[in-house]
XYZ file of C-alpha atoms in Angstrom:
195
model
C 34.911 163.790 69.488
C 35.648 162.246 72.913
C 32.363 160.463 73.194
C 31.974 156.721 73.072
C 30.201 155.139 70.267
C 26.731 153.939 71.400
C 26.963 150.821 69.288
C 30.013 149.655 71.295
C 28.183 150.113 74.655
C 25.169 148.108 73.514
C 27.146 144.889 72.990
C 28.950 143.943 76.219
C 31.813 141.533 75.832
C 31.095 138.619 78.167
C 32.806 135.942 76.171
C 35.997 134.671 77.741
C 38.866 134.447 75.358
C 41.037 131.374 75.783
C 44.454 132.875 75.652
C 47.528 131.066 76.823
C 48.000 131.914 80.510
C 44.429 133.104 81.088
C 42.339 131.664 83.935
C 39.485 130.551 81.633
C 36.643 132.176 83.585
C 35.451 135.695 84.265
C 36.695 137.541 87.325
C 34.179 137.146 90.187
C 32.325 140.194 91.377
C 33.106 141.669 94.770
C 29.915 140.175 96.215
C 30.851 136.684 95.005
C 34.434 137.031 96.243
C 33.273 138.151 99.726
C 30.778 135.254 99.919
C 33.534 132.792 98.990
C 35.880 134.295 101.586
C 33.205 133.977 104.291
C 32.605 130.359 103.345
C 36.351 129.647 103.547
C 36.534 131.372 106.938
C 33.804 129.077 108.348
C 35.797 125.945 107.534
C 37.946 125.066 110.565
C 41.606 125.002 109.667
C 43.477 124.059 112.808
C 42.961 120.876 114.807
C 41.643 122.903 117.737
C 39.028 124.632 115.543
C 37.983 121.242 114.147
C 37.549 119.839 117.650
C 35.467 122.847 118.721
C 33.278 122.481 115.609
C 32.809 118.746 116.225
C 31.947 119.348 119.886
C 29.335 121.961 119.018
C 27.847 119.690 116.314
C 27.707 116.814 118.801
C 26.046 119.041 121.400
C 23.427 120.154 118.854
C 22.756 116.538 117.876
C 22.451 115.462 121.519
C 20.099 118.352 122.246
C 17.829 117.440 119.328
C 17.810 113.746 120.355
C 16.959 114.692 123.955
C 14.116 116.922 122.774
C 12.852 114.144 120.494
C 12.895 111.667 123.378
C 10.587 113.961 125.312
C 8.323 114.946 122.424
C 8.371 111.686 120.431
C 9.520 113.340 117.176
C 10.612 110.361 115.065
C 13.037 112.338 112.893
C 15.567 112.796 115.698
C 15.068 109.555 117.676
C 17.983 107.140 117.886
C 17.935 104.237 115.414
C 16.825 101.744 118.089
C 13.595 103.743 118.678
C 12.673 104.551 115.072
C 9.982 102.991 112.974
C 6.375 101.896 113.284
C 7.236 98.547 114.918
C 9.152 100.196 117.762
C 6.400 102.792 118.188
C 3.844 99.981 118.456
C 5.989 98.148 121.020
C 6.270 101.308 123.125
C 2.519 101.855 122.994
C 1.831 98.179 123.703
C 4.028 98.205 126.813
C 2.732 101.580 128.019
C -0.930 100.616 127.653
C -0.753 97.581 129.951
C -0.261 97.298 133.682
C 2.997 95.599 134.552
C 3.904 94.028 137.900
C 7.415 95.408 137.524
C 6.026 98.830 138.466
C 5.241 97.423 141.931
C 8.790 96.132 142.338
C 10.411 99.254 143.833
C 7.720 99.912 146.462
C 7.728 96.229 147.423
C 11.533 96.231 147.657
C 11.305 99.103 150.121
C 8.697 97.210 152.153
C 10.834 94.052 152.244
C 13.897 96.055 153.286
C 11.951 97.589 156.163
C 10.681 94.152 157.193
C 14.196 92.640 156.962
C 15.711 95.346 159.165
C 12.876 95.223 161.696
C 14.732 92.680 163.828
C 11.787 90.280 163.923
C 12.475 86.929 162.229
C 8.811 86.391 161.344
C 8.560 89.815 159.613
C 11.817 89.127 157.770
C 10.361 85.837 156.486
C 7.167 87.622 155.411
C 9.283 90.208 153.568
C 11.286 87.506 151.801
C 8.087 85.701 150.814
C 6.642 88.943 149.408
C 9.853 89.557 147.469
C 9.948 86.028 146.051
C 6.270 86.183 145.091
C 6.783 89.535 143.374
C 9.745 88.218 141.392
C 7.696 85.207 140.260
C 4.816 87.485 139.224
C 7.198 89.734 137.277
C 8.712 86.767 135.412
C 5.249 85.399 134.619
C 4.117 88.863 133.475
C 7.138 89.233 131.172
C 6.565 85.815 129.600
C 2.886 86.494 128.915
C 3.754 89.959 127.580
C 6.238 88.374 125.164
C 3.654 85.941 123.766
C 0.979 88.630 123.401
C 3.468 91.014 121.791
C 4.677 88.424 119.277
C 1.068 87.569 118.363
C 0.207 91.257 117.845
C 3.385 91.897 115.832
C 2.684 88.996 113.490
C -0.891 90.227 113.037
C -0.108 93.915 112.526
C 3.298 93.721 110.819
C 3.424 90.504 108.779
C 6.832 89.856 107.271
C 8.653 92.301 109.569
C 11.639 90.873 111.448
C 10.925 90.392 115.162
C 14.535 90.054 116.269
C 15.213 92.274 119.280
C 11.573 93.167 119.871
C 11.250 91.110 123.056
C 14.369 92.668 124.539
C 13.149 96.146 123.618
C 9.739 95.503 125.206
C 11.153 93.942 128.389
C 13.659 96.764 128.884
C 10.886 99.325 128.479
C 8.552 97.433 130.803
C 11.234 97.216 133.502
C 11.386 101.003 133.800
C 8.960 103.003 135.879
C 6.389 104.602 133.580
C 7.428 108.199 134.336
C 11.088 107.379 133.607
C 10.558 105.816 130.181
C 12.161 107.472 127.182
C 10.756 108.239 124.610
C 8.003 109.543 126.832
C 4.897 107.436 127.186
C 1.891 108.632 125.162
C -0.531 105.880 126.210
C -2.427 105.502 129.436
C -2.922 102.117 131.107
C -5.894 100.374 129.517
C -6.046 102.728 126.518
C -6.934 101.052 123.216
C -4.132 100.886 120.680
C -4.621 102.325 117.178
C -5.107 99.753 114.427
C -2.486 101.169 112.045
C 1.069 102.257 112.759
C 2.359 102.792 109.224
């Protein structure tokens, strides 16, 4: 008498009736409504919340770039360091001995000789400094020609604009200070493919 008819329970009514004034979709379940509320709560609303969110996103990005500079992970490197050509240039510079690495110790020696008070030692220091600068310039010029030759051989058709500047700036840094970190030892043979 007060029981439901089993035939009515077997056919659930999921169809939405388009009535005037209806919302046109089924009411969301509690789980869906709570998930939507959480998603809305994560979106920063005030200017201060937006600034905090941007600052934390920037900090995360900087942290991942810094880690990539140490590990060499190409996914998070800055745009100037990405790609096989830039990786080859880094390896090319790191695998050769550069006179620029002698510059800082020789600058210290020339400073000591200049402040010694002896005119002859000061002249020797200046001569050493001038000779070192000439060697560095000569080394950079020969590095540029060798690099261009290798780039045209290994990467035909690739643009070479900016490659000399990138190589010279890397070569002018002390090897332990270079970022991304050096993976090649001096004199080590370079791999044939960088694709």
